[in-house]
CSV table of C-alpha atoms and ligand atoms in Angstrom, one decimal:
chain,number,residue,atom,x,y,z
A,150,UNK,CA,-67.0,40.5,213.8
A,151,UNK,CA,-70.4,39.0,214.4
A,152,UNK,CA,-69.4,36.1,216.7
A,153,UNK,CA,-72.5,34.3,218.0
A,154,UNK,CA,-74.8,36.9,216.7
A,155,UNK,CA,-78.0,35.2,215.7
A,156,UNK,CA,-79.3,36.3,212.3
A,157,UNK,CA,-82.6,35.0,211.0
A,158,UNK,CA,-82.4,35.4,207.2
A,159,UNK,CA,-85.6,35.5,205.2
A,160,UNK,CA,-85.2,34.9,201.5
A,161,UNK,CA,-88.0,36.0,199.4
A,162,UNK,CA,-88.5,35.3,195.6
A,163,UNK,CA,-86.4,37.3,193.1
A,164,UNK,CA,-83.3,36.8,191.0
A,165,UNK,CA,-81.3,38.5,193.7
A,166,UNK,CA,-81.9,35.5,196.0
A,167,UNK,CA,-78.7,34.1,194.5
A,168,UNK,CA,-76.8,36.8,196.4
A,169,UNK,CA,-78.2,35.6,199.6
A,170,UNK,CA,-75.9,32.6,199.3
A,171,UNK,CA,-72.9,34.9,199.3
A,172,UNK,CA,-74.4,36.8,202.2
A,173,UNK,CA,-74.7,33.6,204.2
A,174,UNK,CA,-71.1,32.7,203.5
A,175,UNK,CA,-69.8,36.1,204.6
A,176,UNK,CA,-72.0,36.0,207.8
A,177,UNK,CA,-70.7,32.5,208.7
A,178,UNK,CA,-67.1,33.7,208.1
A,179,UNK,CA,-67.6,36.4,210.7
A,180,UNK,CA,-69.0,33.9,213.2
A,181,UNK,CA,-72.7,34.6,212.9
A,182,UNK,CA,-75.2,31.9,213.5
A,183,UNK,CA,-77.5,31.9,210.5
A,184,UNK,CA,-81.0,30.4,210.4
A,185,UNK,CA,-82.8,30.7,207.1
A,186,UNK,CA,-86.4,30.8,206.0
A,187,UNK,CA,-87.3,30.6,202.3
A,188,UNK,CA,-90.6,31.7,200.7
A,189,UNK,CA,-92.1,29.5,198.0
A,190,UNK,CA,-91.0,31.9,195.3
A,191,UNK,CA,-87.4,31.9,196.6
A,192,UNK,CA,-87.3,28.1,195.8
A,193,UNK,CA,-87.4,29.0,192.1
A,194,UNK,CA,-84.1,30.9,192.4
A,195,UNK,CA,-82.0,29.0,195.0
A,196,UNK,CA,-82.3,25.6,196.4
A,197,UNK,CA,-82.9,24.9,200.2
A,198,UNK,CA,-80.0,22.5,200.0
A,199,UNK,CA,-77.5,25.2,199.0
A,200,UNK,CA,-78.9,27.5,201.7
A,201,UNK,CA,-78.8,24.7,204.3
A,202,UNK,CA,-75.2,23.7,203.4
A,203,UNK,CA,-73.9,27.3,203.6
A,204,UNK,CA,-75.8,28.3,206.8
A,205,UNK,CA,-74.9,24.8,208.4
A,206,UNK,CA,-78.5,24.9,209.7
A,207,UNK,CA,-81.8,23.5,208.5
A,208,UNK,CA,-83.9,25.7,206.3
A,209,UNK,CA,-87.5,26.5,207.2
A,210,UNK,CA,-90.1,26.9,204.5
A,211,UNK,CA,-93.6,25.7,205.5
A,212,UNK,CA,-96.0,27.3,208.0
A,213,UNK,CA,-97.9,24.1,208.2
A,214,UNK,CA,-95.2,21.5,208.3
A,215,UNK,CA,-95.7,19.4,211.4
A,216,UNK,CA,-92.0,18.4,211.5
A,217,UNK,CA,-90.8,22.0,211.3
A,218,UNK,CA,-93.3,23.3,213.9
A,219,UNK,CA,-92.6,20.5,216.3
A,220,UNK,CA,-88.8,21.1,215.9
A,221,UNK,CA,-88.9,24.8,216.0
A,222,UNK,CA,-92.2,26.7,216.1
A,223,UNK,CA,-92.5,29.8,214.0
A,224,UNK,CA,-92.8,31.9,217.1
A,225,UNK,CA,-89.6,30.5,218.6
A,226,UNK,CA,-87.9,31.0,215.3
A,227,UNK,CA,-88.7,34.7,215.4
A,228,UNK,CA,-87.7,35.2,219.2
A,229,UNK,CA,-84.5,33.3,218.9
A,230,UNK,CA,-82.7,35.8,216.7
A,231,UNK,CA,-80.9,39.0,217.5
A,232,UNK,CA,-81.7,40.4,214.1
A,233,UNK,CA,-84.0,39.5,211.2
A,234,UNK,CA,-82.7,40.2,207.8
A,235,UNK,CA,-85.0,40.0,204.7
A,236,UNK,CA,-82.7,39.7,201.6
A,237,UNK,CA,-84.0,39.9,199.1
A,238,UNK,CA,-87.2,41.7,200.2
A,239,UNK,CA,-89.6,41.6,197.3
A,240,UNK,CA,-92.3,44.1,196.8
A,241,UNK,CA,-94.8,41.4,197.5
A,242,UNK,CA,-93.3,40.6,201.0
A,243,UNK,CA,-92.9,44.3,201.9
A,244,UNK,CA,-96.6,44.8,201.0
A,245,UNK,CA,-97.6,41.8,203.2
A,246,UNK,CA,-95.4,43.0,206.1
A,247,UNK,CA,-96.9,46.5,205.9
A,248,UNK,CA,-100.5,45.1,206.0
A,249,UNK,CA,-99.8,42.5,208.6
A,250,UNK,CA,-100.6,39.4,206.5
A,251,UNK,CA,-99.3,36.1,207.8
A,252,UNK,CA,-100.2,33.6,205.1
A,253,UNK,CA,-96.8,31.9,204.9
A,254,UNK,CA,-94.0,31.1,207.2
A,255,UNK,CA,-91.9,34.2,206.2
A,256,UNK,CA,-94.8,36.7,206.8
A,257,UNK,CA,-96.0,34.9,210.0
A,258,UNK,CA,-92.5,35.0,211.5
A,259,UNK,CA,-92.3,38.8,210.6
A,260,UNK,CA,-95.5,39.4,212.2
A,261,UNK,CA,-94.8,37.4,215.3
A,262,UNK,CA,-91.3,39.0,215.8
A,263,UNK,CA,-90.4,41.6,218.3
A,264,UNK,CA,-86.8,41.7,216.9
A,265,UNK,CA,-85.2,44.4,214.8
A,266,UNK,CA,-85.7,43.9,211.1
A,267,UNK,CA,-83.3,44.9,208.2
A,268,UNK,CA,-84.7,44.9,204.7
A,269,UNK,CA,-82.5,44.6,201.5
A,270,UNK,CA,-85.2,45.4,198.9
A,271,UNK,CA,-84.8,44.0,195.3
A,272,UNK,CA,-87.3,44.6,192.5
A,273,UNK,CA,-87.8,46.1,189.1
A,274,UNK,CA,-87.4,49.9,189.1
A,275,UNK,CA,-91.0,50.6,188.4
A,276,UNK,CA,-92.2,48.4,191.2
A,277,UNK,CA,-89.7,50.1,193.6
A,278,UNK,CA,-90.9,53.7,192.5
A,279,UNK,CA,-94.6,52.7,192.6
A,280,UNK,CA,-96.5,54.8,195.2
A,281,UNK,CA,-97.8,51.6,196.7
A,282,UNK,CA,-94.3,50.2,197.4
A,283,UNK,CA,-93.1,53.6,198.6
A,284,UNK,CA,-96.1,53.9,201.0
A,285,UNK,CA,-95.4,50.3,202.3
A,286,UNK,CA,-91.8,51.3,202.8
A,287,UNK,CA,-92.8,54.5,204.6
A,288,UNK,CA,-95.2,52.4,207.0
A,289,UNK,CA,-92.4,49.9,207.6
A,290,UNK,CA,-89.7,52.5,208.3
A,291,UNK,CA,-92.1,54.4,210.7
A,292,UNK,CA,-92.4,51.2,212.6
A,293,UNK,CA,-88.5,51.1,213.0
A,294,UNK,CA,-87.7,48.6,210.2
A,295,UNK,CA,-84.1,49.3,208.8
A,296,UNK,CA,-83.1,49.2,205.2
A,297,UNK,CA,-80.0,48.8,203.1
A,298,UNK,CA,-80.2,49.7,199.5
A,299,UNK,CA,-81.6,49.2,196.9
A,300,UNK,CA,-78.8,50.6,194.5
A,301,UNK,CA,-79.3,51.7,190.9
A,302,UNK,CA,-77.9,50.1,187.9
A,303,UNK,CA,-78.8,47.3,185.3
A,304,UNK,CA,-81.6,45.2,186.6
A,305,UNK,CA,-82.2,41.6,185.9
A,306,UNK,CA,-85.3,42.4,184.0
A,307,UNK,CA,-83.3,44.3,181.4
A,308,UNK,CA,-84.2,47.8,182.6
A,309,UNK,CA,-82.0,50.3,184.2
A,310,UNK,CA,-82.9,52.1,187.4
A,311,UNK,CA,-83.3,51.7,191.2
A,312,UNK,CA,-84.2,48.3,192.6
A,313,UNK,CA,-80.9,46.4,192.6
A,314,UNK,CA,-80.4,44.6,195.9
A,315,UNK,CA,-77.4,45.9,197.9
A,316,UNK,CA,-74.3,43.8,197.5
A,317,UNK,CA,-73.6,41.1,200.1
A,318,UNK,CA,-70.7,43.1,201.6
A,319,UNK,CA,-73.0,46.2,201.9
A,320,UNK,CA,-75.6,44.1,203.8
A,321,UNK,CA,-72.9,42.7,206.1
A,322,UNK,CA,-71.7,46.2,206.7
A,323,UNK,CA,-75.2,47.3,207.6
A,324,UNK,CA,-75.5,44.3,209.9
A,325,UNK,CA,-72.2,45.0,211.6
A,326,UNK,CA,-73.2,48.7,212.0
A,327,UNK,CA,-76.5,47.7,213.6
A,328,UNK,CA,-74.7,45.5,216.2
A,329,UNK,CA,-72.0,48.1,216.8
A,330,UNK,CA,-74.8,50.7,217.6
A,331,UNK,CA,-77.1,48.2,219.5
A,332,UNK,CA,-75.2,48.3,222.8
A,333,UNK,CA,-73.9,51.9,222.9
A,334,UNK,CA,-76.5,53.2,225.2
A,335,UNK,CA,-77.1,50.0,227.3
A,336,UNK,CA,-77.7,50.8,231.0
A,337,UNK,CA,-78.7,54.4,230.1
A,338,UNK,CA,-82.1,55.9,230.4
A,339,UNK,CA,-83.5,58.5,227.9
A,340,UNK,CA,-86.5,60.8,227.9
A,341,UNK,CA,-87.8,62.2,224.6
A,342,UNK,CA,-90.7,64.6,223.9
A,343,UNK,CA,-92.5,64.5,220.6
A,344,UNK,CA,-95.4,65.9,218.7
A,345,UNK,CA,-97.6,68.9,219.3
A,346,UNK,CA,-99.5,69.8,222.4
A,347,UNK,CA,-103.2,70.6,222.2
A,348,UNK,CA,-104.5,73.3,224.4
A,349,UNK,CA,-108.3,73.2,224.7
A,350,UNK,CA,-110.6,76.2,224.1
A,351,UNK,CA,-113.8,74.4,224.8
A,352,UNK,CA,-114.9,70.8,224.5
A,353,UNK,CA,-114.4,70.8,220.7
A,354,UNK,CA,-111.8,73.3,219.9
A,355,UNK,CA,-108.1,73.7,220.6
A,356,UNK,CA,-104.9,75.5,219.9
A,357,UNK,CA,-102.1,73.4,218.4
A,358,UNK,CA,-99.4,73.4,215.7
A,359,UNK,CA,-98.3,71.4,212.7
A,360,UNK,CA,-95.8,69.0,214.4
A,361,UNK,CA,-96.3,65.4,213.3
A,362,UNK,CA,-94.1,63.7,215.8
A,363,UNK,CA,-91.8,62.2,213.0
A,364,UNK,CA,-88.7,63.8,214.3
A,365,UNK,CA,-89.3,63.0,218.0
A,366,UNK,CA,-90.5,59.5,217.4
A,367,UNK,CA,-87.5,58.7,215.2
A,368,UNK,CA,-85.2,60.0,217.9
A,369,UNK,CA,-86.8,57.8,220.6
A,370,UNK,CA,-86.6,54.8,218.2
A,371,UNK,CA,-82.9,55.5,217.6
A,372,UNK,CA,-82.1,55.7,221.3
A,373,UNK,CA,-83.9,52.6,222.1
A,374,UNK,CA,-82.1,50.8,219.1
A,375,UNK,CA,-78.9,51.9,220.7
A,376,UNK,CA,-79.9,50.1,223.9
A,377,UNK,CA,-81.3,53.0,226.1
A,378,UNK,CA,-84.3,52.4,228.2
A,379,UNK,CA,-86.4,55.0,226.5
A,380,UNK,CA,-89.6,56.9,227.5
A,381,UNK,CA,-91.4,59.0,224.9
A,382,UNK,CA,-93.8,61.5,226.1
A,383,UNK,CA,-95.9,62.5,223.0
A,384,UNK,CA,-98.6,64.8,222.1
A,385,UNK,CA,-101.3,63.7,219.7
A,386,UNK,CA,-99.8,62.1,216.6
A,387,UNK,CA,-100.6,59.2,214.2
A,388,UNK,CA,-97.0,58.0,214.2
A,389,UNK,CA,-96.7,54.4,215.3
A,390,UNK,CA,-95.0,53.7,218.7
A,391,UNK,CA,-91.3,53.2,218.1
A,392,UNK,CA,-90.2,49.6,219.0
A,393,UNK,CA,-88.9,49.0,222.5
A,394,UNK,CA,-90.0,52.5,223.7
A,395,UNK,CA,-92.5,53.2,226.6
A,396,UNK,CA,-94.9,55.8,225.2
A,397,UNK,CA,-96.9,58.1,227.4
A,398,UNK,CA,-99.6,59.9,225.5
A,399,UNK,CA,-100.5,63.4,226.6
A,400,UNK,CA,-102.5,66.4,225.2
A,401,UNK,CA,-101.6,69.5,227.1
A,402,UNK,CA,-98.3,71.1,227.9
A,403,UNK,CA,-99.1,70.8,231.7
A,404,UNK,CA,-99.6,67.0,231.3
A,405,UNK,CA,-96.4,66.8,229.2
A,406,UNK,CA,-94.4,68.5,232.0
A,407,UNK,CA,-96.0,66.2,234.7
A,408,UNK,CA,-95.1,63.0,232.7
A,409,UNK,CA,-91.6,64.3,232.0
A,410,UNK,CA,-91.0,65.0,235.7
A,411,UNK,CA,-92.4,61.6,236.7
A,412,UNK,CA,-90.0,59.9,234.2
A,413,UNK,CA,-86.8,61.3,235.9
A,414,UNK,CA,-84.1,60.4,236.6
A,415,UNK,CA,-82.7,59.9,233.1
A,416,UNK,CA,-79.2,60.3,231.6
A,417,UNK,CA,-80.4,62.2,228.6
A,418,UNK,CA,-83.5,64.3,227.8
A,419,UNK,CA,-84.3,65.2,224.2
A,420,UNK,CA,-87.1,67.8,223.9
A,421,UNK,CA,-88.4,67.6,220.3
A,422,UNK,CA,-92.0,68.4,221.0
A,423,UNK,CA,-93.6,71.5,219.7
A,424,UNK,CA,-95.1,72.6,223.0
A,425,UNK,CA,-97.7,75.3,222.6
A,426,UNK,CA,-96.3,78.5,224.3
A,427,UNK,CA,-99.8,79.6,225.4
A,428,UNK,CA,-103.0,78.1,226.6
A,429,UNK,CA,-106.5,79.5,227.1
A,430,UNK,CA,-106.7,80.9,230.6
A,431,UNK,CA,-110.2,79.7,231.1
A,432,UNK,CA,-111.4,76.6,229.1
A,433,UNK,CA,-115.1,76.8,228.5
A,434,UNK,CA,-116.9,73.8,229.9
A,435,UNK,CA,-119.6,73.9,227.0
A,436,UNK,CA,-119.1,74.5,223.4
A,437,UNK,CA,-118.8,78.3,222.7
A,438,UNK,CA,-121.8,79.5,220.8
A,439,UNK,CA,-121.7,81.9,217.8
A,440,UNK,CA,-123.3,85.1,218.7
A,441,UNK,CA,-124.1,87.5,215.8
A,442,UNK,CA,-121.5,90.2,215.3
A,443,UNK,CA,-119.6,89.0,218.5
A,444,UNK,CA,-116.4,87.0,218.3
A,445,UNK,CA,-115.3,85.5,221.7
A,446,UNK,CA,-112.2,87.0,223.2
A,447,UNK,CA,-109.6,84.3,224.3
A,448,UNK,CA,-107.3,85.3,227.1
A,449,UNK,CA,-104.1,83.4,226.8
A,450,UNK,CA,-101.6,82.6,229.5
A,451,UNK,CA,-98.1,81.2,229.1
A,452,UNK,CA,-97.5,77.5,229.4
A,453,UNK,CA,-94.7,76.1,231.5
A,454,UNK,CA,-91.4,75.7,229.7
A,455,UNK,CA,-90.7,72.0,230.0
A,456,UNK,CA,-87.1,72.2,228.5
A,457,UNK,CA,-86.1,75.0,230.8
A,458,UNK,CA,-87.6,73.4,233.9
A,459,UNK,CA,-85.7,70.2,233.3
A,460,UNK,CA,-82.5,71.9,232.4
A,461,UNK,CA,-82.6,74.1,235.4
A,462,UNK,CA,-83.5,71.4,238.0
A,463,UNK,CA,-81.2,71.2,241.0
A,464,UNK,CA,-82.0,67.6,241.6
A,465,UNK,CA,-82.1,64.8,239.0
A,466,UNK,CA,-80.9,67.2,236.2
A,467,UNK,CA,-80.1,64.7,233.3
A,468,UNK,CA,-76.4,64.6,232.4
A,469,UNK,CA,-77.3,65.8,229.0
A,470,UNK,CA,-80.3,68.1,228.2
A,471,UNK,CA,-81.0,68.7,224.5
A,472,UNK,CA,-83.6,71.1,223.1
A,473,UNK,CA,-84.7,71.9,219.6
A,474,UNK,CA,-85.1,75.3,218.2
A,475,UNK,CA,-87.8,75.8,215.6
A,476,UNK,CA,-86.8,79.0,213.7
A,477,UNK,CA,-87.9,80.9,210.6
A,478,UNK,CA,-85.1,83.4,210.5
A,479,UNK,CA,-81.6,84.1,211.9
A,480,UNK,CA,-81.5,80.4,212.8
A,481,UNK,CA,-78.0,80.2,214.4
A,482,UNK,CA,-78.2,83.4,216.4
A,483,UNK,CA,-81.6,82.6,217.7
A,484,UNK,CA,-80.6,79.0,218.6
A,485,UNK,CA,-77.5,80.3,220.5
A,486,UNK,CA,-79.8,82.7,222.6
A,487,UNK,CA,-82.3,79.9,223.2
A,488,UNK,CA,-79.6,77.5,224.5
A,489,UNK,CA,-78.5,80.1,227.1
A,490,UNK,CA,-82.0,81.2,228.0
A,491,UNK,CA,-83.2,77.6,228.5
A,492,UNK,CA,-80.1,76.3,230.2
A,493,UNK,CA,-79.7,73.2,227.9
A,494,UNK,CA,-76.5,71.7,226.8
A,495,UNK,CA,-77.2,71.4,223.1
A,496,UNK,CA,-79.8,72.9,220.8
A,497,UNK,CA,-80.7,71.4,217.5
A,498,UNK,CA,-81.9,74.2,215.3
A,499,UNK,CA,-84.2,73.5,212.3
A,500,UNK,CA,-85.8,75.8,209.9
A,501,UNK,CA,-89.7,75.6,210.1
A,502,UNK,CA,-90.6,78.2,207.5
A,503,UNK,CA,-93.4,76.7,205.3
A,504,UNK,CA,-91.0,76.3,202.3
A,505,UNK,CA,-88.6,74.1,204.3
A,506,UNK,CA,-91.2,71.4,204.7
A,507,UNK,CA,-89.8,70.4,208.1
A,508,UNK,CA,-93.2,70.2,209.9
A,509,UNK,CA,-94.7,66.8,208.9
A,510,UNK,CA,-92.0,66.3,206.2
A,511,UNK,CA,-89.6,63.3,206.0
A,512,UNK,CA,-86.4,65.3,206.0
A,513,UNK,CA,-84.7,67.8,208.2
A,514,UNK,CA,-81.6,70.0,208.3
A,515,UNK,CA,-80.0,70.5,211.7
A,516,UNK,CA,-77.7,73.1,213.0
A,517,UNK,CA,-76.3,71.8,216.4
A,518,UNK,CA,-75.2,74.4,218.8
A,519,UNK,CA,-73.3,73.5,221.9
A,520,UNK,CA,-71.0,75.1,224.3
A,521,UNK,CA,-68.1,74.7,221.9
A,522,UNK,CA,-69.6,76.1,218.7
A,523,UNK,CA,-71.9,75.3,215.8
A,524,UNK,CA,-72.1,72.2,213.7
A,525,UNK,CA,-74.0,72.2,210.4
A,526,UNK,CA,-75.5,68.9,209.4
A,527,UNK,CA,-76.4,68.2,205.8
A,528,UNK,CA,-80.1,67.7,204.8
A,529,UNK,CA,-81.0,64.2,206.0
A,530,UNK,CA,-84.1,62.0,206.6
A,531,UNK,CA,-85.5,62.5,210.1
A,532,UNK,CA,-84.4,58.9,210.8
A,533,UNK,CA,-80.8,59.7,209.9
A,534,UNK,CA,-80.9,62.8,212.0
A,535,UNK,CA,-82.1,60.6,214.9
A,536,UNK,CA,-79.3,58.0,214.3
A,537,UNK,CA,-76.6,60.7,214.1
A,538,UNK,CA,-77.9,62.3,217.3
A,539,UNK,CA,-78.0,58.9,219.0
A,540,UNK,CA,-74.4,58.3,218.1
A,541,UNK,CA,-73.4,61.8,219.3
A,542,UNK,CA,-75.2,61.2,222.6
A,543,UNK,CA,-73.6,57.8,223.1
A,544,UNK,CA,-70.1,59.4,222.6
A,545,UNK,CA,-71.0,62.2,225.0
A,546,UNK,CA,-72.1,59.9,227.7
A,547,UNK,CA,-69.3,57.3,227.3
A,548,UNK,CA,-67.2,57.2,230.2
A,549,UNK,CA,-63.9,59.1,229.6
A,550,UNK,CA,-60.7,57.0,229.5
A,551,UNK,CA,-58.2,58.0,232.1
A,552,UNK,CA,-55.0,59.3,230.7
A,553,UNK,CA,-52.3,56.5,231.1
B,49,PMT,O1,-92.9,66.7,214.5
B,49,PMT,P1,-92.3,67.0,213.1
B,49,PMT,O2,-93.3,67.3,212.1
B,49,PMT,O3,-91.4,65.8,212.8
B,49,PMT,O4,-91.4,68.3,213.2
B,49,PMT,C1,-90.3,68.3,213.9
B,49,PMT,C2,-90.2,69.7,214.7
B,49,PMT,C3,-90.0,70.8,213.7
B,49,PMT,C4,-91.5,69.9,215.6
B,49,PMT,C5,-88.9,69.5,215.7
B,49,PMT,O5,-87.8,69.2,215.0
B,49,PMT,C6,-88.7,70.8,216.5
B,49,PMT,O6,-88.1,71.8,216.1
B,49,PMT,N1,-89.2,70.7,217.8
B,49,PMT,C7,-89.3,71.9,218.7
B,49,PMT,C8,-90.3,72.8,218.3
B,49,PMT,C9,-90.5,74.0,219.3
B,49,PMT,O7,-91.4,74.1,220.0
B,49,PMT,O8,-89.4,74.8,219.1
B,49,PMT,P2,-89.3,76.2,220.0
B,49,PMT,O9,-88.2,76.9,219.5
B,49,PMT,O10,-90.5,76.9,220.1
B,49,PMT,O11,-88.9,75.6,221.4
B,49,PMT,C10,-87.5,75.5,221.9
B,49,PMT,C11,-87.4,74.2,222.8
B,49,PMT,O12,-88.2,74.4,223.9
B,49,PMT,C12,-87.9,72.9,222.2
B,49,PMT,O13,-87.1,71.9,222.6
B,49,PMT,C13,-89.3,72.8,222.8
B,49,PMT,O14,-89.7,71.4,223.0
B,49,PMT,C14,-89.1,73.5,224.2
B,49,PMT,N2,-90.3,74.0,224.8
B,49,PMT,C15,-91.0,75.1,224.2
B,49,PMT,C16,-92.0,75.7,224.8
B,49,PMT,C17,-92.4,75.1,226.1
B,49,PMT,N3,-93.4,75.7,226.7
B,49,PMT,N4,-91.8,74.1,226.6
B,49,PMT,C18,-90.8,73.5,226.0
B,49,PMT,O15,-90.1,72.6,226.6
């Protein structure tokens, strides 16, 4: 049920726009309040009158309409929604969203919005597969934009392939799924670490690793989307800040530990950062000079173990402490040992051999080890891993029902 959920539906141009009428009908049937914005191109495929009749609300079309602005300014339009749904999402609108253009009402509202956004892309298969569209999609998804479809099949242009807008019932299911997840961690606090740490050698050089922060950032985003007040302590990364997450940027392991400690108490801590195990004992204050035939000797000392220190705290230990295990061999066995050694509740092991493409890649394959046993997850996108983990965390933290 979607009773009183406020959905702002943006209809962009494309033959699939006719399906948005059915979508509105289904949303209204479930009790959602639907406001619609149509792009100029959308008018070529469905009429504002049909959209207004089905949504039982006025339809907004023009960024520069005095009447529309005085009645409902475009900023308010974006703020007074629980979810923004773009269906169909054309290649053009996705490109404008990715670059931050705001030349019409639809794009301006999307740029001014701080609300979750769900895209239902629809376009020709070549347009969908084009590297430009895929890059735009990647940018949007990294910013936390959700997506349903597209599916494959016969396209309106006569070609066959991927690009068919998801069916209205699939979009409704995605919307219902979003609202079901949205409140599951409400009232909970979460701490996530992400990215690599950088341990300086001198003012220009450092020791680090290949972590991109994609997995950790996706987890922070999923926990925030599930309603948790989320703090993300991140090493250097180019990943955008996940929406609704407080991000603390750090460089060294020691800073990461300090920021994590300062963020407690939390209900759940997920340590996805690839913390450098060692740092240089004495960081040179000036750039080390090359001397002929003489390479500098760097003495390394061990960094603090952030996961172990949080898992073993006597005061303010989070109810659930989750670590990762980056392994290249004997994954399950090593993960089991790591869980015990570090004192955490769950370990998510992943293969970081170069062939696996886990560092910096979009996908991950997790083996979850907890006190009960081992759970193999199939290969998924890092975003899907994050969502599944957030659901498992919500289930674990949910208050147990007393037996009747
Ligand atoms: O960032 P991506 O490119 O998306 O890649 C994701 C990832 C591979 C980095 C991520 O999925 C992952 O495996 N993160 C943990 C990397 C790691 O340092 O693993 P480890 O097996 O060395 O450490 C085990 C656990 O102890 C980890 O939770 C780690 O955060 C923690 N640790 C390690 C050392 C240290 N000094 N302090 C720690 O807290």
